[in-house]
Amino acid sequence: MQTMNELFLTLLQDVYYAEKQLLKTLPKLAKHSANEKLAEAFEKHHDETQHHLERLDQVFDMIGKKARGKKCDAILGIIAEGEEVIEDGEDEAVCDAGILAAAQAAEHYEIARYGTLIEWATTMGQRDAVKLLQETLDEEKHADQLLTQIAQQEVNRTAMHTQEHAAE
Amino acid sequence: MQTMNELFLTLLQDVYYAEKQLLKTLPKLAKHSANEKLAEAFEKHHDETQHHLERLDQVFDMIGKKARGKKCDAILGIIAEGEEVIEDGEDEAVCDAGILAAAQAAEHYEIARYGTLIEWATTMGQRDAVKLLQETLDEEKHADQLLTQIAQQEVNRTAMHTQEHAAE
């Protein structure tokens, strides 16, 4: 790693891989969500993720590189945690809370990485890339906020009611 | 996973493991940082991380469980990326930018997880735990903001100058 250009390309490939993995995973999360609003949020974010990949394609194009992913163990770890919740989850409300938490970890991973890509592209004077990456970052932050809202207003309450009911 | 209590305990163990890993890794990041402010930020956050672990010990105590970690592949993936930058980094300024980025991914992982722990502890009526977890979350957010500031004002500029100089 000798230059910022190389560092930027490596992180772009990392995020590209992460987005591709999430594109595959989000329909599975939607399918296993008992709460309707949570399922809808995952479906909506699946559509957004397709746009994120299109924007990344454009950024690769702007720096004259072919779009390709680089294996990212962090996102695989986060996704594996979500899948573990689905496999272990006997109570569907508790399972929803666990899936939602794993999805927020994925959102924060992306928020961190897009934040860094934007800083680096700014330093490199890649204004058009900054604009595209910022659009995606805004959508990731909004998706995270929506999940917090669904957790507070719906999923966590339902999961807690189940626990209290089970304890009676 | 049948109850919120079990889900909370599992995530607490995940975060405990992550903090322990970061406690080991932060001195290494500080040692390999060429930029003084970056090295200082990692040293300061190492001290904070010790307090985060003490607070987690207290939260385990509050729920009547023994403090122990559960392997977290996400944080291991993020740490491995930081180590890869150190091993590959021939230019020290570019290496700083890469290390800083990996550290921000770690911060965001923790921000996501403490956010979830706080929501769950709130739902479960664990007010004392919420207070402790919130103190740590505030420190994680502050550490992330400090890293952004160091990236913008110091590290990224230096790395870019290196690149421009190399291109001359």
mmCIF file of C-alpha atoms in Angstrom:
data_model
loop_
_atom_site.group_PDB
_atom_site.id
_atom_site.type_symbol
_atom_site.label_atom_id
_atom_site.label_comp_id
_atom_site.label_asym_id
_atom_site.label_seq_id
_atom_site.Cartn_x
_atom_site.Cartn_y
_atom_site.Cartn_z
ATOM 1 C CA MET A 1 0.000 0.000 0.000
ATOM 2 C CA GLN A 2 2.059 2.924 -1.261
ATOM 3 C CA THR A 3 -0.507 5.557 -2.212
ATOM 4 C CA MET A 4 -3.908 6.928 -1.214
ATOM 5 C CA ASN A 5 -5.212 5.795 -4.623
ATOM 6 C CA GLU A 6 -4.366 2.182 -3.766
ATOM 7 C CA LEU A 7 -5.830 2.476 -0.264
ATOM 8 C CA PHE A 8 -9.041 3.975 -1.706
ATOM 9 C CA LEU A 9 -9.344 1.193 -4.296
ATOM 10 C CA THR A 10 -8.885 -1.521 -1.637
ATOM 11 C CA LEU A 11 -11.614 -0.046 0.582
ATOM 12 C CA LEU A 12 -13.914 0.429 -2.429
ATOM 13 C CA GLN A 13 -13.516 -3.288 -3.182
ATOM 14 C CA ASP A 14 -14.214 -4.138 0.486
ATOM 15 C CA VAL A 15 -17.452 -2.121 0.464
ATOM 16 C CA TYR A 16 -18.465 -3.552 -2.928
ATOM 17 C CA TYR A 17 -18.113 -7.063 -1.499
ATOM 18 C CA ALA A 18 -20.059 -6.063 1.646
ATOM 19 C CA GLU A 19 -22.934 -4.582 -0.404
ATOM 20 C CA LYS A 20 -23.098 -7.728 -2.606
ATOM 21 C CA GLN A 21 -23.314 -9.898 0.512
ATOM 22 C CA LEU A 22 -26.073 -7.718 1.965
ATOM 23 C CA LEU A 23 -27.975 -7.828 -1.334
ATOM 24 C CA LYS A 24 -28.102 -11.625 -0.941
ATOM 25 C CA THR A 25 -28.880 -11.528 2.803
ATOM 26 C CA LEU A 26 -31.592 -8.858 3.067
ATOM 27 C CA PRO A 27 -34.354 -10.930 1.394
ATOM 28 C CA LYS A 28 -33.561 -13.747 3.859
ATOM 29 C CA LEU A 29 -33.880 -11.335 6.797
ATOM 30 C CA ALA A 30 -37.171 -10.003 5.392
ATOM 31 C CA LYS A 31 -38.500 -13.549 5.003
ATOM 32 C CA HIS A 32 -37.679 -14.427 8.624
ATOM 33 C CA SER A 33 -39.054 -11.209 10.159
ATOM 34 C CA ALA A 34 -42.321 -11.788 12.000
ATOM 35 C CA ASN A 35 -42.917 -8.049 12.380
ATOM 36 C CA GLU A 36 -44.340 -6.540 9.183
ATOM 37 C CA LYS A 37 -42.643 -3.154 9.522
ATOM 38 C CA LEU A 38 -39.295 -4.861 10.004
ATOM 39 C CA ALA A 39 -39.828 -7.034 6.923
ATOM 40 C CA GLU A 40 -40.802 -3.927 4.919
ATOM 41 C CA ALA A 41 -37.686 -2.074 6.123
ATOM 42 C CA PHE A 42 -35.481 -4.940 4.914
ATOM 43 C CA GLU A 43 -37.251 -5.068 1.548
ATOM 44 C CA LYS A 44 -36.874 -1.313 1.094
ATOM 45 C CA HIS A 45 -33.194 -1.485 2.034
ATOM 46 C CA HIS A 46 -32.692 -4.330 -0.441
ATOM 47 C CA ASP A 47 -33.841 -1.982 -3.213
ATOM 48 C CA GLU A 48 -31.557 0.775 -1.900
ATOM 49 C CA THR A 49 -28.624 -1.661 -1.798
ATOM 50 C CA GLN A 50 -29.028 -2.244 -5.549
ATOM 51 C CA HIS A 51 -28.634 1.513 -6.054
ATOM 52 C CA HIS A 52 -25.585 1.524 -3.733
ATOM 53 C CA LEU A 53 -23.936 -1.077 -5.961
ATOM 54 C CA GLU A 54 -24.763 0.944 -9.085
ATOM 55 C CA ARG A 55 -23.175 4.019 -7.492
ATOM 56 C CA LEU A 56 -20.072 2.004 -6.565
ATOM 57 C CA ASP A 57 -19.883 0.819 -10.212
ATOM 58 C CA GLN A 58 -19.831 4.490 -11.216
ATOM 59 C CA VAL A 59 -17.093 5.309 -8.680
ATOM 60 C CA PHE A 60 -14.932 2.428 -9.969
ATOM 61 C CA ASP A 61 -15.490 3.863 -13.452
ATOM 62 C CA MET A 62 -14.457 7.383 -12.316
ATOM 63 C CA ILE A 63 -11.093 6.113 -11.068
ATOM 64 C CA GLY A 64 -10.615 3.977 -14.190
ATOM 65 C CA LYS A 65 -10.855 0.608 -12.450
ATOM 66 C CA LYS A 66 -12.965 -2.486 -13.030
ATOM 67 C CA ALA A 67 -15.629 -3.028 -10.342
ATOM 68 C CA ARG A 68 -14.824 -6.040 -8.220
ATOM 69 C CA GLY A 69 -15.126 -7.113 -4.591
ATOM 70 C CA LYS A 70 -12.462 -8.059 -2.037
ATOM 71 C CA LYS A 71 -13.467 -10.520 0.677
ATOM 72 C CA CYS A 72 -14.491 -8.697 3.847
ATOM 73 C CA ASP A 73 -14.420 -10.871 6.984
ATOM 74 C CA ALA A 74 -16.116 -8.204 9.124
ATOM 75 C CA ILE A 75 -19.360 -8.220 7.117
ATOM 76 C CA LEU A 76 -19.290 -12.036 6.909
ATOM 77 C CA GLY A 77 -19.016 -12.144 10.722
ATOM 78 C CA ILE A 78 -21.970 -9.791 11.125
ATOM 79 C CA ILE A 79 -24.097 -11.734 8.621
ATOM 80 C CA ALA A 80 -23.187 -15.047 10.322
ATOM 81 C CA GLU A 81 -24.471 -13.598 13.604
ATOM 82 C CA GLY A 82 -27.805 -12.723 11.999
ATOM 83 C CA GLU A 83 -28.069 -16.224 10.527
ATOM 84 C CA GLU A 84 -27.256 -17.754 13.918
ATOM 85 C CA VAL A 85 -30.176 -15.832 15.455
ATOM 86 C CA ILE A 86 -32.508 -17.165 12.736
ATOM 87 C CA GLU A 87 -31.310 -20.745 13.291
ATOM 88 C CA ASP A 88 -31.421 -20.607 17.103
ATOM 89 C CA GLY A 89 -34.464 -18.377 17.476
ATOM 90 C CA GLU A 90 -37.350 -20.351 18.842
ATOM 91 C CA ASP A 91 -39.400 -17.321 19.817
ATOM 92 C CA GLU A 92 -40.202 -15.201 16.770
ATOM 93 C CA ALA A 93 -40.340 -11.848 18.611
ATOM 94 C CA VAL A 94 -36.918 -12.427 20.228
ATOM 95 C CA CYS A 95 -35.619 -13.585 16.844
ATOM 96 C CA ASP A 96 -36.830 -10.274 15.312
ATOM 97 C CA ALA A 97 -34.900 -8.323 17.971
ATOM 98 C CA GLY A 98 -31.731 -10.313 17.220
ATOM 99 C CA ILE A 99 -32.046 -9.959 13.419
ATOM 100 C CA LEU A 100 -32.661 -6.223 13.769
ATOM 101 C CA ALA A 101 -29.542 -5.853 15.964
ATOM 102 C CA ALA A 102 -27.352 -7.703 13.442
ATOM 103 C CA ALA A 103 -28.735 -5.506 10.640
ATOM 104 C CA GLN A 104 -27.805 -2.388 12.625
ATOM 105 C CA ALA A 105 -24.257 -3.718 13.051
ATOM 106 C CA ALA A 106 -24.128 -4.114 9.238
ATOM 107 C CA GLU A 107 -25.473 -0.562 8.747
ATOM 108 C CA HIS A 108 -22.819 0.826 11.098
ATOM 109 C CA TYR A 109 -20.099 -1.096 9.279
ATOM 110 C CA GLU A 110 -21.188 0.598 6.066
ATOM 111 C CA ILE A 111 -21.572 4.010 7.732
ATOM 112 C CA ALA A 112 -17.944 3.769 8.925
ATOM 113 C CA ARG A 113 -16.629 2.663 5.528
ATOM 114 C CA TYR A 114 -18.574 5.188 3.414
ATOM 115 C CA GLY A 115 -17.493 7.902 5.876
ATOM 116 C CA THR A 116 -13.859 6.982 5.248
ATOM 117 C CA LEU A 117 -14.320 6.706 1.454
ATOM 118 C CA ILE A 118 -15.855 10.207 1.447
ATOM 119 C CA GLU A 119 -12.937 11.660 3.466
ATOM 120 C CA TRP A 120 -10.390 10.046 1.165
ATOM 121 C CA ALA A 121 -12.202 11.016 -2.054
ATOM 122 C CA THR A 122 -12.426 14.602 -0.726
ATOM 123 C CA THR A 123 -8.654 14.667 -0.047
ATOM 124 C CA MET A 124 -8.056 13.218 -3.531
ATOM 125 C CA GLY A 125 -10.252 15.904 -5.137
ATOM 126 C CA GLN A 126 -12.748 13.325 -6.500
ATOM 127 C CA ARG A 127 -15.802 15.567 -6.139
ATOM 128 C CA ASP A 128 -18.184 13.488 -8.285
ATOM 129 C CA ALA A 129 -17.310 10.365 -6.307
ATOM 130 C CA VAL A 130 -17.905 12.239 -3.020
ATOM 131 C CA LYS A 131 -21.401 13.217 -4.190
ATOM 132 C CA LEU A 132 -22.375 9.626 -5.049
ATOM 133 C CA LEU A 133 -20.870 8.150 -1.875
ATOM 134 C CA GLN A 134 -22.621 10.806 0.247
ATOM 135 C CA GLU A 135 -26.015 9.845 -1.239
ATOM 136 C CA THR A 136 -25.432 6.257 -0.161
ATOM 137 C CA LEU A 137 -24.136 7.265 3.277
ATOM 138 C CA ASP A 138 -27.305 9.299 3.856
ATOM 139 C CA GLU A 139 -29.435 6.265 2.952
ATOM 140 C CA GLU A 140 -27.423 3.988 5.282
ATOM 141 C CA LYS A 141 -27.867 6.440 8.171
ATOM 142 C CA HIS A 142 -31.569 6.724 7.445
ATOM 143 C CA ALA A 143 -31.935 2.915 7.318
ATOM 144 C CA ASP A 144 -30.189 2.683 10.712
ATOM 145 C CA GLN A 145 -32.510 5.319 12.220
ATOM 146 C CA LEU A 146 -35.571 3.513 10.851
ATOM 147 C CA LEU A 147 -34.388 0.257 12.467
ATOM 148 C CA THR A 148 -33.906 2.035 15.824
ATOM 149 C CA GLN A 149 -37.460 3.362 15.554
ATOM 150 C CA ILE A 150 -38.876 -0.090 14.745
ATOM 151 C CA ALA A 151 -36.865 -1.585 17.643
ATOM 152 C CA GLN A 152 -38.195 0.990 20.109
ATOM 153 C CA GLN A 153 -41.799 1.129 18.960
ATOM 154 C CA GLU A 154 -42.409 -2.463 17.937
ATOM 155 C CA VAL A 155 -39.900 -5.285 18.086
ATOM 156 C CA ASN A 156 -38.319 -4.911 21.550
ATOM 157 C CA ARG A 157 -41.679 -4.370 23.262
ATOM 158 C CA THR A 158 -43.165 -7.460 21.645
ATOM 159 C CA ALA A 159 -40.108 -9.535 22.592
ATOM 160 C CA MET A 160 -40.346 -8.320 26.207
ATOM 161 C CA HIS A 161 -44.060 -9.131 26.389
ATOM 162 C CA THR A 162 -43.243 -12.678 25.273
ATOM 163 C CA GLN A 163 -40.699 -12.979 28.085
ATOM 164 C CA GLU A 164 -43.103 -11.651 30.705
ATOM 165 C CA HIS A 165 -45.853 -13.928 29.435
ATOM 166 C CA ALA A 166 -43.451 -16.935 29.550
ATOM 167 C CA ALA A 167 -42.519 -16.074 33.153
ATOM 168 C CA GLU A 168 -46.149 -16.070 34.358
ATOM 169 C CA MET B 1 -32.642 -17.939 22.063
ATOM 170 C CA GLN B 2 -35.979 -17.853 23.831
ATOM 171 C CA THR B 3 -35.912 -14.642 25.847
ATOM 172 C CA MET B 4 -34.628 -11.068 25.735
ATOM 173 C CA ASN B 5 -32.488 -11.888 28.802
ATOM 174 C CA GLU B 6 -30.647 -14.576 26.809
ATOM 175 C CA LEU B 7 -30.270 -12.307 23.765
ATOM 176 C CA PHE B 8 -28.909 -9.504 25.981
ATOM 177 C CA LEU B 9 -26.404 -11.848 27.647
ATOM 178 C CA THR B 10 -25.141 -13.138 24.281
ATOM 179 C CA LEU B 11 -24.565 -9.609 22.955
ATOM 180 C CA LEU B 12 -22.914 -8.572 26.222
ATOM 181 C CA GLN B 13 -20.470 -11.484 25.809
ATOM 182 C CA ASP B 14 -19.842 -10.466 22.172
ATOM 183 C CA VAL B 15 -19.012 -6.881 23.176
ATOM 184 C CA TYR B 16 -16.867 -8.095 26.112
ATOM 185 C CA TYR B 17 -14.810 -10.181 23.676
ATOM 186 C CA ALA B 18 -14.553 -7.245 21.247
ATOM 187 C CA GLU B 19 -13.335 -4.863 23.982
ATOM 188 C CA LYS B 20 -10.736 -7.416 25.165
ATOM 189 C CA GLN B 21 -9.437 -7.747 21.589
ATOM 190 C CA LEU B 22 -9.234 -3.965 21.201
ATOM 191 C CA LEU B 23 -7.406 -3.661 24.531
ATOM 192 C CA LYS B 24 -4.696 -5.913 23.051
ATOM 193 C CA THR B 25 -4.694 -4.201 19.639
ATOM 194 C CA LEU B 26 -4.706 -0.481 20.515
ATOM 195 C CA PRO B 27 -1.099 -0.373 21.850
ATOM 196 C CA LYS B 28 0.017 -2.023 18.575
ATOM 197 C CA LEU B 29 -1.846 0.621 16.543
ATOM 198 C CA ALA B 30 -0.299 3.395 18.684
ATOM 199 C CA LYS B 31 3.176 1.933 18.178
ATOM 200 C CA HIS B 32 2.753 1.854 14.376
ATOM 201 C CA SER B 33 1.251 5.353 14.054
ATOM 202 C CA ALA B 34 3.716 7.811 12.550
ATOM 203 C CA ASN B 35 1.453 10.767 13.376
ATOM 204 C CA GLU B 36 1.785 11.784 17.035
ATOM 205 C CA LYS B 37 -1.824 12.885 17.506
ATOM 206 C CA LEU B 38 -3.016 9.562 16.103
ATOM 207 C CA ALA B 39 -0.726 7.629 18.452
ATOM 208 C CA GLU B 40 -1.990 9.721 21.400
ATOM 209 C CA ALA B 41 -5.621 9.085 20.409
ATOM 210 C CA PHE B 42 -4.999 5.318 20.415
ATOM 211 C CA GLU B 43 -3.229 5.487 23.799
ATOM 212 C CA LYS B 44 -6.085 7.512 25.292
ATOM 213 C CA HIS B 45 -8.652 5.091 23.889
ATOM 214 C CA HIS B 46 -6.688 2.172 25.320
ATOM 215 C CA ASP B 47 -7.196 3.661 28.796
ATOM 216 C CA GLU B 48 -10.905 4.232 28.074
ATOM 217 C CA THR B 49 -11.236 0.627 26.889
ATOM 218 C CA GLN B 50 -10.069 -0.580 30.310
ATOM 219 C CA HIS B 51 -12.942 1.411 31.855
ATOM 220 C CA HIS B 52 -15.370 -0.036 29.270
ATOM 221 C CA LEU B 53 -14.390 -3.529 30.407
ATOM 222 C CA GLU B 54 -14.856 -2.565 34.072
ATOM 223 C CA ARG B 55 -18.337 -1.234 33.269
ATOM 224 C CA LEU B 56 -19.194 -4.444 31.414
ATOM 225 C CA ASP B 57 -18.022 -6.415 34.483
ATOM 226 C CA GLN B 58 -20.528 -4.384 36.509
ATOM 227 C CA VAL B 59 -23.337 -5.027 34.009
ATOM 228 C CA PHE B 60 -22.651 -8.797 34.104
ATOM 229 C CA ASP B 61 -22.840 -8.499 37.893
ATOM 230 C CA MET B 62 -26.166 -6.627 37.726
ATOM 231 C CA ILE B 63 -27.786 -9.456 35.752
ATOM 232 C CA GLY B 64 -26.211 -12.088 38.040
ATOM 233 C CA LYS B 65 -23.896 -13.580 35.410
ATOM 234 C CA LYS B 66 -20.171 -14.266 35.314
ATOM 235 C CA ALA B 67 -18.280 -11.935 32.946
ATOM 236 C CA ARG B 68 -16.980 -13.824 29.929
ATOM 237 C CA GLY B 69 -16.481 -13.245 26.220
ATOM 238 C CA LYS B 70 -17.990 -14.956 23.178
ATOM 239 C CA LYS B 71 -15.897 -15.046 20.007
ATOM 240 C CA CYS B 72 -16.868 -12.223 17.672
ATOM 241 C CA ASP B 73 -15.781 -12.724 14.043
ATOM 242 C CA ALA B 74 -16.756 -9.182 13.031
ATOM 243 C CA ILE B 75 -14.219 -7.502 15.321
ATOM 244 C CA LEU B 76 -11.557 -10.069 14.390
ATOM 245 C CA GLY B 77 -12.146 -9.218 10.714
ATOM 246 C CA ILE B 78 -11.803 -5.481 11.395
ATOM 247 C CA ILE B 79 -8.630 -5.983 13.461
ATOM 248 C CA ALA B 80 -7.138 -8.255 10.768
ATOM 249 C CA GLU B 81 -7.689 -5.464 8.242
ATOM 250 C CA GLY B 82 -5.780 -3.008 10.439
ATOM 251 C CA GLU B 83 -2.936 -5.505 10.834
ATOM 252 C CA GLU B 84 -2.849 -6.073 7.070
ATOM 253 C CA VAL B 85 -2.370 -2.326 6.548
ATOM 254 C CA ILE B 86 0.551 -2.334 9.032
ATOM 255 C CA GLU B 87 2.177 -5.327 7.309
ATOM 256 C CA ASP B 88 1.661 -4.031 3.743
ATOM 257 C CA GLY B 89 2.179 -0.337 4.432
ATOM 258 C CA GLU B 90 5.425 0.806 2.909
ATOM 259 C CA ASP B 91 4.576 4.490 3.134
ATOM 260 C CA GLU B 92 4.022 5.518 6.764
ATOM 261 C CA ALA B 93 1.532 8.330 6.019
ATOM 262 C CA VAL B 94 -0.661 6.036 3.891
ATOM 263 C CA CYS B 95 -0.312 3.373 6.587
ATOM 264 C CA ASP B 96 -1.618 5.897 9.164
ATOM 265 C CA ALA B 97 -4.667 6.592 6.987
ATOM 266 C CA GLY B 98 -5.385 2.855 6.703
ATOM 267 C CA ILE B 99 -4.929 2.186 10.431
ATOM 268 C CA LEU B 100 -7.176 5.131 11.296
ATOM 269 C CA ALA B 101 -9.891 3.813 8.949
ATOM 270 C CA ALA B 102 -9.806 0.329 10.505
ATOM 271 C CA ALA B 103 -10.036 1.904 13.972
ATOM 272 C CA GLN B 104 -13.132 3.847 12.904
ATOM 273 C CA ALA B 105 -14.726 0.615 11.665
ATOM 274 C CA ALA B 106 -14.050 -0.857 15.140
ATOM 275 C CA GLU B 107 -15.557 2.232 16.817
ATOM 276 C CA HIS B 108 -18.686 1.954 14.667
ATOM 277 C CA TYR B 109 -18.997 -1.741 15.476
ATOM 278 C CA GLU B 110 -19.028 -0.833 19.157
ATOM 279 C CA ILE B 111 -21.368 2.139 18.635
ATOM 280 C CA ALA B 112 -23.886 -0.223 16.991
ATOM 281 C CA ARG B 113 -23.590 -2.869 19.714
ATOM 282 C CA TYR B 114 -23.748 -0.486 22.714
ATOM 283 C CA GLY B 115 -26.726 1.226 21.045
ATOM 284 C CA THR B 116 -28.527 -2.120 20.908
ATOM 285 C CA LEU B 117 -27.531 -3.089 24.470
ATOM 286 C CA ILE B 118 -28.937 0.246 25.708
ATOM 287 C CA GLU B 119 -32.241 -0.268 23.863
ATOM 288 C CA TRP B 120 -32.592 -3.794 25.237
ATOM 289 C CA ALA B 121 -31.593 -2.827 28.803
ATOM 290 C CA THR B 122 -34.139 0.023 28.624
ATOM 291 C CA THR B 123 -36.899 -2.390 27.540
ATOM 292 C CA MET B 124 -35.868 -4.776 30.323
ATOM 293 C CA GLY B 125 -36.035 -1.975 32.932
ATOM 294 C CA GLN B 126 -32.284 -2.280 33.775
ATOM 295 C CA ARG B 127 -31.775 1.435 34.477
ATOM 296 C CA ASP B 128 -28.380 1.137 36.194
ATOM 297 C CA ALA B 129 -27.031 -0.899 33.288
ATOM 298 C CA VAL B 130 -28.371 1.693 30.821
ATOM 299 C CA LYS B 131 -26.476 4.439 32.643
ATOM 300 C CA LEU B 132 -23.146 2.563 32.513
ATOM 301 C CA LEU B 133 -23.570 1.484 28.880
ATOM 302 C CA GLN B 134 -24.485 5.054 27.884
ATOM 303 C CA GLU B 135 -21.248 6.392 29.433
ATOM 304 C CA THR B 136 -19.265 3.984 27.280
ATOM 305 C CA LEU B 137 -21.314 4.741 24.143
ATOM 306 C CA ASP B 138 -20.602 8.466 24.609
ATOM 307 C CA GLU B 139 -16.868 7.728 24.832
ATOM 308 C CA GLU B 140 -16.959 5.542 21.699
ATOM 309 C CA LYS B 141 -18.733 8.287 19.751
ATOM 310 C CA HIS B 142 -16.250 10.856 20.988
ATOM 311 C CA ALA B 143 -13.301 8.618 20.021
ATOM 312 C CA ASP B 144 -14.784 8.249 16.519
ATOM 313 C CA GLN B 145 -15.219 12.029 16.160
ATOM 314 C CA LEU B 146 -11.630 12.611 17.312
ATOM 315 C CA LEU B 147 -10.373 10.154 14.671
ATOM 316 C CA THR B 148 -12.385 11.949 11.956
ATOM 317 C CA GLN B 149 -10.803 15.236 13.059
ATOM 318 C CA ILE B 150 -7.266 13.752 12.980
ATOM 319 C CA ALA B 151 -7.989 12.231 9.537
ATOM 320 C CA GLN B 152 -9.203 15.558 8.138
ATOM 321 C CA GLN B 153 -6.624 17.851 9.722
ATOM 322 C CA GLU B 154 -3.533 15.656 9.709
ATOM 323 C CA VAL B 155 -3.324 12.110 8.408
ATOM 324 C CA ASN B 156 -5.136 12.267 5.041
ATOM 325 C CA ARG B 157 -3.386 15.489 4.003
ATOM 326 C CA THR B 158 0.040 14.050 4.822
ATOM 327 C CA ALA B 159 -0.760 10.842 2.924
ATOM 328 C CA MET B 160 -1.910 12.847 -0.109
ATOM 329 C CA HIS B 161 1.223 15.030 -0.061
ATOM 330 C CA THR B 162 3.299 11.828 -0.122
ATOM 331 C CA GLN B 163 1.389 10.664 -3.194
ATOM 332 C CA GLU B 164 1.799 13.992 -5.006
ATOM 333 C CA HIS B 165 5.470 14.076 -4.129
ATOM 334 C CA ALA B 166 5.931 10.506 -5.416
ATOM 335 C CA ALA B 167 4.212 11.456 -8.711
ATOM 336 C CA GLU B 168 6.599 14.349 -9.370
#
